[in-house]
Tab-separated table of C-alpha atoms and ligand atoms in Angstrom:
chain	number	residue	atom	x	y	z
A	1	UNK	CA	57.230	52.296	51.692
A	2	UNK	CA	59.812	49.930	53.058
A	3	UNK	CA	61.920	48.369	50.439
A	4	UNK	CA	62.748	44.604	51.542
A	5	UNK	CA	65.931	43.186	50.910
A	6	UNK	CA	65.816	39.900	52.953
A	7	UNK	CA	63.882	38.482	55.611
A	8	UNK	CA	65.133	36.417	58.488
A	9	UNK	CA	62.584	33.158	59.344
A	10	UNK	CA	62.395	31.988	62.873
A	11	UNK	CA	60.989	29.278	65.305
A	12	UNK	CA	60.636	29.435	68.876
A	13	UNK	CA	59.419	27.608	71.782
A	14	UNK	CA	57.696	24.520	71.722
A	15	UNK	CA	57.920	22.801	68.238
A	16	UNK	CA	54.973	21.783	66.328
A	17	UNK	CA	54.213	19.748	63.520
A	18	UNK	CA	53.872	22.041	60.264
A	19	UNK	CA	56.375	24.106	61.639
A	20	UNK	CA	58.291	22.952	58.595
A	21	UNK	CA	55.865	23.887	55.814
A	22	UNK	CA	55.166	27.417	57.302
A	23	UNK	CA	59.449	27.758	56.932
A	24	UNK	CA	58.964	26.762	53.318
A	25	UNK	CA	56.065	28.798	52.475
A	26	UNK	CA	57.825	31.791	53.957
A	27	UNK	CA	60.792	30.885	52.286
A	28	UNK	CA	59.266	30.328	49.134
A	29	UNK	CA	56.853	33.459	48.945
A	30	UNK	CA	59.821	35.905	49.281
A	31	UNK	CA	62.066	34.142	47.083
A	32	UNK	CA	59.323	34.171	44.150
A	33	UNK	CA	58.670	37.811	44.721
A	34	UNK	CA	62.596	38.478	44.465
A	35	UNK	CA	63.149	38.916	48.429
A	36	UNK	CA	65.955	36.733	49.739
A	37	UNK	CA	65.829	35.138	52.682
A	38	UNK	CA	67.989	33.400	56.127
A	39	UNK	CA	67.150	30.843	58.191
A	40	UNK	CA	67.915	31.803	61.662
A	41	UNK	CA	68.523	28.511	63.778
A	42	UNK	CA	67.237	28.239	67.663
A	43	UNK	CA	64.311	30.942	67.559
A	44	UNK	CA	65.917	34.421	69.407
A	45	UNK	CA	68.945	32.556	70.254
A	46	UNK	CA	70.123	32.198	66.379
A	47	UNK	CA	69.556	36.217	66.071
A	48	UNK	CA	71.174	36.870	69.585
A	49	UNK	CA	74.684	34.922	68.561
A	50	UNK	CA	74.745	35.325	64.861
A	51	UNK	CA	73.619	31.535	63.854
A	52	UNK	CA	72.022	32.318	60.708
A	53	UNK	CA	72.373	31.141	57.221
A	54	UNK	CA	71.585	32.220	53.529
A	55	UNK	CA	68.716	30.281	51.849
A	56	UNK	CA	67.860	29.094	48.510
A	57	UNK	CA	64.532	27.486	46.819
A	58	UNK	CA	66.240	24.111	47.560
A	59	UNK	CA	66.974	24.714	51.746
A	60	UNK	CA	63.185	24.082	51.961
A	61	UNK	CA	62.680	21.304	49.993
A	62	UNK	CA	61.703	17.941	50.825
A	63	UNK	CA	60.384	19.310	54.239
A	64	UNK	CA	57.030	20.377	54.316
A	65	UNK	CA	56.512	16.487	55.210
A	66	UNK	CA	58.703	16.505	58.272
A	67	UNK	CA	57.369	17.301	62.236
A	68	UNK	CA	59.340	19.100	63.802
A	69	UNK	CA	61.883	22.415	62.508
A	70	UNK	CA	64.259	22.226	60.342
A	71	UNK	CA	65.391	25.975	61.915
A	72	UNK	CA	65.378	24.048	65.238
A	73	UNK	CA	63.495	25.970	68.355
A	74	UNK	CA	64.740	27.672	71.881
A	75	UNK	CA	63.256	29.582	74.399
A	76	UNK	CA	65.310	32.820	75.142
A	77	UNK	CA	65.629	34.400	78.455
A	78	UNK	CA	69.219	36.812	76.853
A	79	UNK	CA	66.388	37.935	74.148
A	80	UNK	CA	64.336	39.877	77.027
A	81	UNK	CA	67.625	41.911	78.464
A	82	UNK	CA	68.972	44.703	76.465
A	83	UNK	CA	72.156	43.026	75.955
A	84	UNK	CA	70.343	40.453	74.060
A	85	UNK	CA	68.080	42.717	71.788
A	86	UNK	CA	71.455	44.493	71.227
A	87	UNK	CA	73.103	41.340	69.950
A	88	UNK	CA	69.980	40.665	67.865
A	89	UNK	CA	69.865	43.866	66.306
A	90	UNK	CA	73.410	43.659	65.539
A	91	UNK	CA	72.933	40.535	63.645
A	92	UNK	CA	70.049	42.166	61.317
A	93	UNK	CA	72.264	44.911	60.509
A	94	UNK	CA	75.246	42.759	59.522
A	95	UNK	CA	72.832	40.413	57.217
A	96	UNK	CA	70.523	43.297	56.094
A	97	UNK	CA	67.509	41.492	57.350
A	98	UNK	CA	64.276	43.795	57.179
A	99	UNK	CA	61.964	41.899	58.068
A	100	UNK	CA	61.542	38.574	60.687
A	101	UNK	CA	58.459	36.353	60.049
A	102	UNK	CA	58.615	34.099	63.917
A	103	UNK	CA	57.189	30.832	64.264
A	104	UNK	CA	55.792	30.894	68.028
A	105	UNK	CA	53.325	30.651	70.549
A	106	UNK	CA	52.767	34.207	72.712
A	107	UNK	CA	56.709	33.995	74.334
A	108	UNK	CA	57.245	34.447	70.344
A	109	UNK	CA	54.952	37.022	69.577
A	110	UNK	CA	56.631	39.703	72.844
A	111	UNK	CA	59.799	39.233	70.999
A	112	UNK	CA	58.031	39.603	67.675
A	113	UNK	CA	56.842	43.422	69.446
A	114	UNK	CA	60.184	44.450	70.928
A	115	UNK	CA	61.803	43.755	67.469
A	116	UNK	CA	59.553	45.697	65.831
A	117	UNK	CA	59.582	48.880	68.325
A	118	UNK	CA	63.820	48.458	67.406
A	119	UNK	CA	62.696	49.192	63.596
A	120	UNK	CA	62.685	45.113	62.077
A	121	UNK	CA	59.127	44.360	60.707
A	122	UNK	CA	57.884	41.317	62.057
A	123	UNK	CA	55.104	39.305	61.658
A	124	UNK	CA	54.000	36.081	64.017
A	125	UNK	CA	52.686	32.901	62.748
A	126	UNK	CA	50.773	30.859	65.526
A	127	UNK	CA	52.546	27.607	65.849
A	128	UNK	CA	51.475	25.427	68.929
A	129	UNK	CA	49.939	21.844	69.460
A	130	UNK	CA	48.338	23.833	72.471
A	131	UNK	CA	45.728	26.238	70.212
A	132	UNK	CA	45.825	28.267	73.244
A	133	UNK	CA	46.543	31.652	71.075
A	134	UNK	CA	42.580	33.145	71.393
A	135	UNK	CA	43.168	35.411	68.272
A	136	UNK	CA	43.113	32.539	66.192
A	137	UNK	CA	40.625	29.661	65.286
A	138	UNK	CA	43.726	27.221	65.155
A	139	UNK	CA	47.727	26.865	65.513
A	140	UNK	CA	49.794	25.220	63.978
A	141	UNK	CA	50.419	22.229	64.880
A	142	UNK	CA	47.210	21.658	67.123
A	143	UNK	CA	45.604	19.261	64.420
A	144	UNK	CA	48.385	17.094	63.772
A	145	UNK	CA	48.972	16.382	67.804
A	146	UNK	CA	45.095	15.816	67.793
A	147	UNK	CA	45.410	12.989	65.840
A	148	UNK	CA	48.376	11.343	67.550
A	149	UNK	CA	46.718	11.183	70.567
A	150	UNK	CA	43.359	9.602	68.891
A	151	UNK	CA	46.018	7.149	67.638
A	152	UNK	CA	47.504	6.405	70.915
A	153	UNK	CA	44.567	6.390	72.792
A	154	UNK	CA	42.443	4.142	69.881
A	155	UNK	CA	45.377	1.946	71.249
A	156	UNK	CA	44.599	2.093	74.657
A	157	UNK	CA	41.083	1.166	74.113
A	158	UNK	CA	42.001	-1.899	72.463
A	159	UNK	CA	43.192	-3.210	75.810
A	160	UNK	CA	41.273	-1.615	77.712
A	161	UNK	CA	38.381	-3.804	76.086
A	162	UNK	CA	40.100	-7.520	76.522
A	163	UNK	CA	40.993	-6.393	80.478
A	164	UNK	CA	38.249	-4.690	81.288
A	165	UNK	CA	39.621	-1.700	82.254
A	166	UNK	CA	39.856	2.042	82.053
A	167	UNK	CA	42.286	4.071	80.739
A	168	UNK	CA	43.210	7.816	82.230
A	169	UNK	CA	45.270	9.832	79.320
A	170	UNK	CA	47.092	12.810	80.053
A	171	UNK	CA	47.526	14.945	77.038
A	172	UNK	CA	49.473	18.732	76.655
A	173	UNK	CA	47.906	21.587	75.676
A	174	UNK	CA	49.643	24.129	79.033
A	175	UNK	CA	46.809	25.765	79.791
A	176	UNK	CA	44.273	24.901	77.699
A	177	UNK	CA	41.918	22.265	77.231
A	178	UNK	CA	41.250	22.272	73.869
A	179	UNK	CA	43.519	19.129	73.201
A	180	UNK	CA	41.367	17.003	75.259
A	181	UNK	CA	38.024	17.937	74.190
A	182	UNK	CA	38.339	17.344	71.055
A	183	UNK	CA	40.158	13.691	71.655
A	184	UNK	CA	37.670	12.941	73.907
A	185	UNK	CA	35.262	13.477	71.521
A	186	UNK	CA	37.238	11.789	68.522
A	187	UNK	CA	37.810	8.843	70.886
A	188	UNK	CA	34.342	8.374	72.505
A	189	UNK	CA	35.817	8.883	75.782
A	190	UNK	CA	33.503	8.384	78.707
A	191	UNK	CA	34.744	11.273	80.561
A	192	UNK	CA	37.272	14.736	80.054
A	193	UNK	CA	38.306	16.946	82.574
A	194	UNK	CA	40.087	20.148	81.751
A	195	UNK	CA	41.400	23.428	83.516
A	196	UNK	CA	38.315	25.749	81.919
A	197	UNK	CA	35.557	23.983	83.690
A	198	UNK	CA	34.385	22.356	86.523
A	199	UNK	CA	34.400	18.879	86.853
A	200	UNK	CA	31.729	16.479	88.355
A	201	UNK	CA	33.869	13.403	90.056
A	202	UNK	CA	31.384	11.632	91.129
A	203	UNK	CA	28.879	11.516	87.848
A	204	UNK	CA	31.580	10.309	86.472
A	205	UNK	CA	32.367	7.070	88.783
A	206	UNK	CA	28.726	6.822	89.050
A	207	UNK	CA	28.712	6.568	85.188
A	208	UNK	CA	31.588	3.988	84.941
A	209	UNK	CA	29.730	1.854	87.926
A	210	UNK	CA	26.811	1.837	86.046
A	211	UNK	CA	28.088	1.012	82.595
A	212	UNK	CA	30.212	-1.406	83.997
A	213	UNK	CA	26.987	-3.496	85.715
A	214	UNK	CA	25.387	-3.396	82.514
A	215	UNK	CA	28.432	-5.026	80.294
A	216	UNK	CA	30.732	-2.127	79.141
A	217	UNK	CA	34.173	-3.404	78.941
A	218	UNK	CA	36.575	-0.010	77.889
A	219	UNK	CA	36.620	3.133	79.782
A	220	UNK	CA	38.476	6.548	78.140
A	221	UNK	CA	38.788	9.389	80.920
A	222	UNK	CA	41.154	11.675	78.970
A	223	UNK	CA	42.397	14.964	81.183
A	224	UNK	CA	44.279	18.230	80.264
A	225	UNK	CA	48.004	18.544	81.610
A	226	UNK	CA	46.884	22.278	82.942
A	227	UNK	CA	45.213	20.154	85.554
A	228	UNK	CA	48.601	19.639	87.764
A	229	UNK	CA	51.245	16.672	87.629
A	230	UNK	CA	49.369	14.553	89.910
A	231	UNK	CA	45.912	14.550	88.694
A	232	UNK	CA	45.611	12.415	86.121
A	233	UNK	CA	47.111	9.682	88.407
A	234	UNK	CA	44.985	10.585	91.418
A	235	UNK	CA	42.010	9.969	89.475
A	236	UNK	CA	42.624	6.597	88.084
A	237	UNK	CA	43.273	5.963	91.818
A	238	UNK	CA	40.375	7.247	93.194
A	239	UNK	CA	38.268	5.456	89.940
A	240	UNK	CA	39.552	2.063	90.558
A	241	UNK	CA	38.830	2.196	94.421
A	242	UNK	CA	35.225	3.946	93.682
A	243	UNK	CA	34.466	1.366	90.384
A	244	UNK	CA	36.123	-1.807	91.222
A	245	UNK	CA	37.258	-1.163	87.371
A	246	UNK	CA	41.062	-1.808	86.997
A	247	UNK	CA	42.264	1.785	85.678
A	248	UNK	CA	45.906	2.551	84.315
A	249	UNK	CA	47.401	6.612	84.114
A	250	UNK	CA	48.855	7.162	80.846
A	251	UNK	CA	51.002	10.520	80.045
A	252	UNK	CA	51.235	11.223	76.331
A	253	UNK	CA	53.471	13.834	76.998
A	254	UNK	CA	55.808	14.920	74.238
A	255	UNK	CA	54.398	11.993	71.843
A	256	UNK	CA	51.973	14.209	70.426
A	257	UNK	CA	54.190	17.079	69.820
A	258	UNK	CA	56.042	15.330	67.124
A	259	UNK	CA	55.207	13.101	63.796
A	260	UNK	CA	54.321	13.665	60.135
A	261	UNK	CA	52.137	16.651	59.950
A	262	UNK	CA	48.892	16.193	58.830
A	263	UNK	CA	47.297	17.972	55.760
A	264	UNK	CA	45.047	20.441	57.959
A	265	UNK	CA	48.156	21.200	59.468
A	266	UNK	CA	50.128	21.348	56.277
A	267	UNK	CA	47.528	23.694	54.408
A	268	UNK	CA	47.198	26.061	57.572
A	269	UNK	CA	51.195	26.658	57.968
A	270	UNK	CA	51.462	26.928	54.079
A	271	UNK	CA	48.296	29.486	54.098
A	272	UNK	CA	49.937	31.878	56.741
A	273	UNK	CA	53.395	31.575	55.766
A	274	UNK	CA	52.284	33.366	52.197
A	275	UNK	CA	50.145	35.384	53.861
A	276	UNK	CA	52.602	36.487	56.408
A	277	UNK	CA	55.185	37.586	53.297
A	278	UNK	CA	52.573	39.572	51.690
A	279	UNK	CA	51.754	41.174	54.767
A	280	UNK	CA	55.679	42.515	55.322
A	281	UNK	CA	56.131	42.837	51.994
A	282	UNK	CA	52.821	45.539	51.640
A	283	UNK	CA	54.631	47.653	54.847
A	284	UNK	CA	52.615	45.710	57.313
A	285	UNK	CA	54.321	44.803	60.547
A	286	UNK	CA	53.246	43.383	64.335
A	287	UNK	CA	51.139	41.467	63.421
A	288	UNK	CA	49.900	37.824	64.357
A	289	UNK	CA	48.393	35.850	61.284
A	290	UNK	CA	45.235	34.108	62.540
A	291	UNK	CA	42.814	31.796	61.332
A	292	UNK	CA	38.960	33.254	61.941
A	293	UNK	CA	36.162	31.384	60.232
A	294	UNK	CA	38.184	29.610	58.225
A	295	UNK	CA	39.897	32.959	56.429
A	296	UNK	CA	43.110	33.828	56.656
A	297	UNK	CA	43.864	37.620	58.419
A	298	UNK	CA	45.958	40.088	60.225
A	299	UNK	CA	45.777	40.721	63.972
A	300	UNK	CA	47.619	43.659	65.449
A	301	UNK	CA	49.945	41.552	67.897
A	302	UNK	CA	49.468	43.852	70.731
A	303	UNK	CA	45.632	43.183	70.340
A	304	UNK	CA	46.171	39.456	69.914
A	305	UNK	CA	48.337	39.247	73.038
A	306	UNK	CA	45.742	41.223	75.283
A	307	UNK	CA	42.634	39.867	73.863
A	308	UNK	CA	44.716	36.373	75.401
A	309	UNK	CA	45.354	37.652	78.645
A	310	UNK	CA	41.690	38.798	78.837
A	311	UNK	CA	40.492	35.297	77.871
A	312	UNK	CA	42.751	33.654	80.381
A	313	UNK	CA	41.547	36.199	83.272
A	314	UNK	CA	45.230	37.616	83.547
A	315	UNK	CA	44.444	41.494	82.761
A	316	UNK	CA	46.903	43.648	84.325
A	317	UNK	CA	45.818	47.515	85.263
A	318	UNK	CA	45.950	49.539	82.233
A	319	UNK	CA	46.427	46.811	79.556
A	320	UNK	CA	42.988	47.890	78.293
A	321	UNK	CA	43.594	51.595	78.200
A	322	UNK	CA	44.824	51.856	74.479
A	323	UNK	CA	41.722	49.922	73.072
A	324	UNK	CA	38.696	51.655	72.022
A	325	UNK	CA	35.586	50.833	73.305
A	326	UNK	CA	34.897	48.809	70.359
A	327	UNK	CA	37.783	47.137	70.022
A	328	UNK	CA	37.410	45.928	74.112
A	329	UNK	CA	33.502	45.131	73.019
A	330	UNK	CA	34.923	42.406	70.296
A	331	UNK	CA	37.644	41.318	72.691
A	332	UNK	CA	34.787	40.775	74.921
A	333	UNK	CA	32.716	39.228	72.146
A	334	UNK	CA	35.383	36.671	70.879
A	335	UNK	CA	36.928	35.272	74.788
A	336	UNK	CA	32.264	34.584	75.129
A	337	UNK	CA	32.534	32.432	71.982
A	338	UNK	CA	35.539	30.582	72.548
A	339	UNK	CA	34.400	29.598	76.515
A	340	UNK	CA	30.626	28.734	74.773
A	341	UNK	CA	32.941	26.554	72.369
A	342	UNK	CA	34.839	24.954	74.915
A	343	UNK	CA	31.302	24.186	77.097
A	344	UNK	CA	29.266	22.638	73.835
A	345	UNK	CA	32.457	19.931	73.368
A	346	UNK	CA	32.373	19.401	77.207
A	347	UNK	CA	28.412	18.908	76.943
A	348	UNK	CA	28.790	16.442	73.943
A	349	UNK	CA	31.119	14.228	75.862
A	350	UNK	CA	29.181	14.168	78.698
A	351	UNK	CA	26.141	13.699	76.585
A	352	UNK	CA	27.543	11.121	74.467
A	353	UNK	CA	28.748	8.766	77.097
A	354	UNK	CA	26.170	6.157	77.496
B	401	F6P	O1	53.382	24.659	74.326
B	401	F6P	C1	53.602	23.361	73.880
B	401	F6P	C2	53.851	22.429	75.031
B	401	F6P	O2	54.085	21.139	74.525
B	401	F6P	C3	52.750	22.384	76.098
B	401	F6P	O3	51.675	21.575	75.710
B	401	F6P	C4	53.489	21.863	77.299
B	401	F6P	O4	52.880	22.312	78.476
B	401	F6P	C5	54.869	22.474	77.121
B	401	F6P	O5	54.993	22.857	75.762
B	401	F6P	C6	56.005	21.548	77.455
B	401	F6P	O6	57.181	22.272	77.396
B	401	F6P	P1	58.631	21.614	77.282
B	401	F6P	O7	58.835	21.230	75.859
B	401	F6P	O8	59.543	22.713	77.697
B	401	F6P	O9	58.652	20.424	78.173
């Protein structure tokens, strides 16, 4: 079996709170079971032009409380070309770095693949506010951005309430609605539209109209970036000419993305991150470390990365070929019970709203 010597920690692509306490769980694991370990700053970049550096117990500490990364976070476009990979390679060699546990969202996880078909075990940890990673219960990072935006938007009601008004709120989540739903729900919000499903305008007005006549003062319409820059603002347009109800567009934007991680978040990124070093460190590699029913496991990354493209109806000829028939059965299984998940929040908001 593999002997490790050191492994390299990365983050890449869009930060996310507990980002920080997955590096120090890594970091700590393979220290206590006699591994050493580098920090590699600006995800592929750091690897690509030799920005790494030597840590101890103490380059973790006083962290795990921090949003953001400490390793900092890039995405790579030189990583994809061979020049790149070259460059990266080079750097492992130099620092005798076996093994590469990356901090990511899927960008991550096709870097985590190449590396590994080059010979350096890797193993992905989901990190993303977006929890648009289908292998996977929930990312890192989704949790903590959850509850910034109930913040914000508890906010927004507030004044919503004295002015009689509604409030449209943007939120991130790329593709993926998940961000929303789940607000909308924490904030009582009288309507949600995201990219997954179809979305009833004019229930909606109708149900602000009516609420309205009968004394309701706030109104919450949260929607999912995925739906296009000028949604969100085209709405509270269209609501305020259709109600009569003064309505404001808020974009939360980046807001959420940063911030003191909360403990879900903290306990998840800790979780992986050990998991993740006993994973290399038994001669396990490409793999994505997922949460399923709230246990900890190994996903083969290649499965993880197709199961997602088959989820978001992106399939490309042959990408199913290698699977068995089982395998494409459970991929089948798992994208039915994440869209039935994402259509009982959508019916509790819309049931909810009185
Ligand atoms: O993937 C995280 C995320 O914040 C998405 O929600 C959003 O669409 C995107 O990244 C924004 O990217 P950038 O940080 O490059 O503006």
């Amino acid at each position: 079996m593999k002997v490790f010597r050191k492994i390299g920690i990365l983050s890449s692509g869009g930060d996310a709170p507990g980002m920080n306490a997955a590096i120090r769980a890594v970091a700590r694991a393979a220290i206590s079971s006699g591994v050493q370990v580098v920090g590699i700053y600006s995800g592929y970049e750091g690897l690509i032009h030799d920005d790494v550096k030597d840590f101890t117990v103490r380059d973790v500490s006083n962290i795990v409380n921090h949003g953001g990364t400490v390793l900092f976070s890039a995405r790579s476009p030189l990583f994809k070309t061979k020049e790149g990979m070259d460059a990266a390679l080079e750097t492992c060699r130099r620092h005798a770095i076996d093994g590469i546990v990356a901090i990511g969202g899927d960008g991550t996880f096709r870097g985590a693949t190449d590396l590994t078909a080059h010979g350096v075990s890797c193993i992905g940890l989901p990190g993303t506010i977006d929890n648009d990673i289908t292998a996977t219960d929930y990312t890192i990072g989704f949790d903590t951005a959850m509850n910034t935006a109930i913040e914000m938007i508890d906010r927004l009601r507030d004044t919503c309430e004295s002015h009689a008004r509604c409030s449209v709120v943007e939120v991130m989540g790329r593709d993926a609605g998940d961000i929303a739903l789940q607000t909308a729900i924490a904030t009582g919000a009288t309507g949600v539209v995201v990219p997954e499903l179809s979305f009833d305008e004019a229930a909606l007005i109708e149900k602000i109209r009516t609420s309205r006549a009968l004394g309701k003062r706030n109104f919450i319409v949260i929607v999912a970036e995925g739906l296009g820059s000028t949604f969100g603002e085209e709405l509270t347009t269209r609501i305020e000419k259709e109600t009569g109800v003064e309505s404001r567009f808020a974009r939360l934007a980046h807001v959420i993305r940063g911030g003191v991680p909360s403990l879900r978040d903290r306990l998840l990124a800790t979780r992986m991150g050990e998991f993740a070093v006993d994973e290399l460190l038994a001669g396990r590699s490409n793999e994505v470390i997922c949460d399923v029913n709230n246990e900890i496991c190994a996903v083969d990354i290649d499965y993880a990365l197709i199961l997602d493209r088959m989820y978001k109806n992106k399939l490309k000829e042959g990408d199913l070929d290698r699977f068995t028939k089982e395998q494409i059965a459970e991929m089948q299984a798992a994208c039915a019970r994440r869209r039935a998940n994402i259509e009982s929040l959508y019916a509790t908001v819309n049931r909810l709203n009185l």
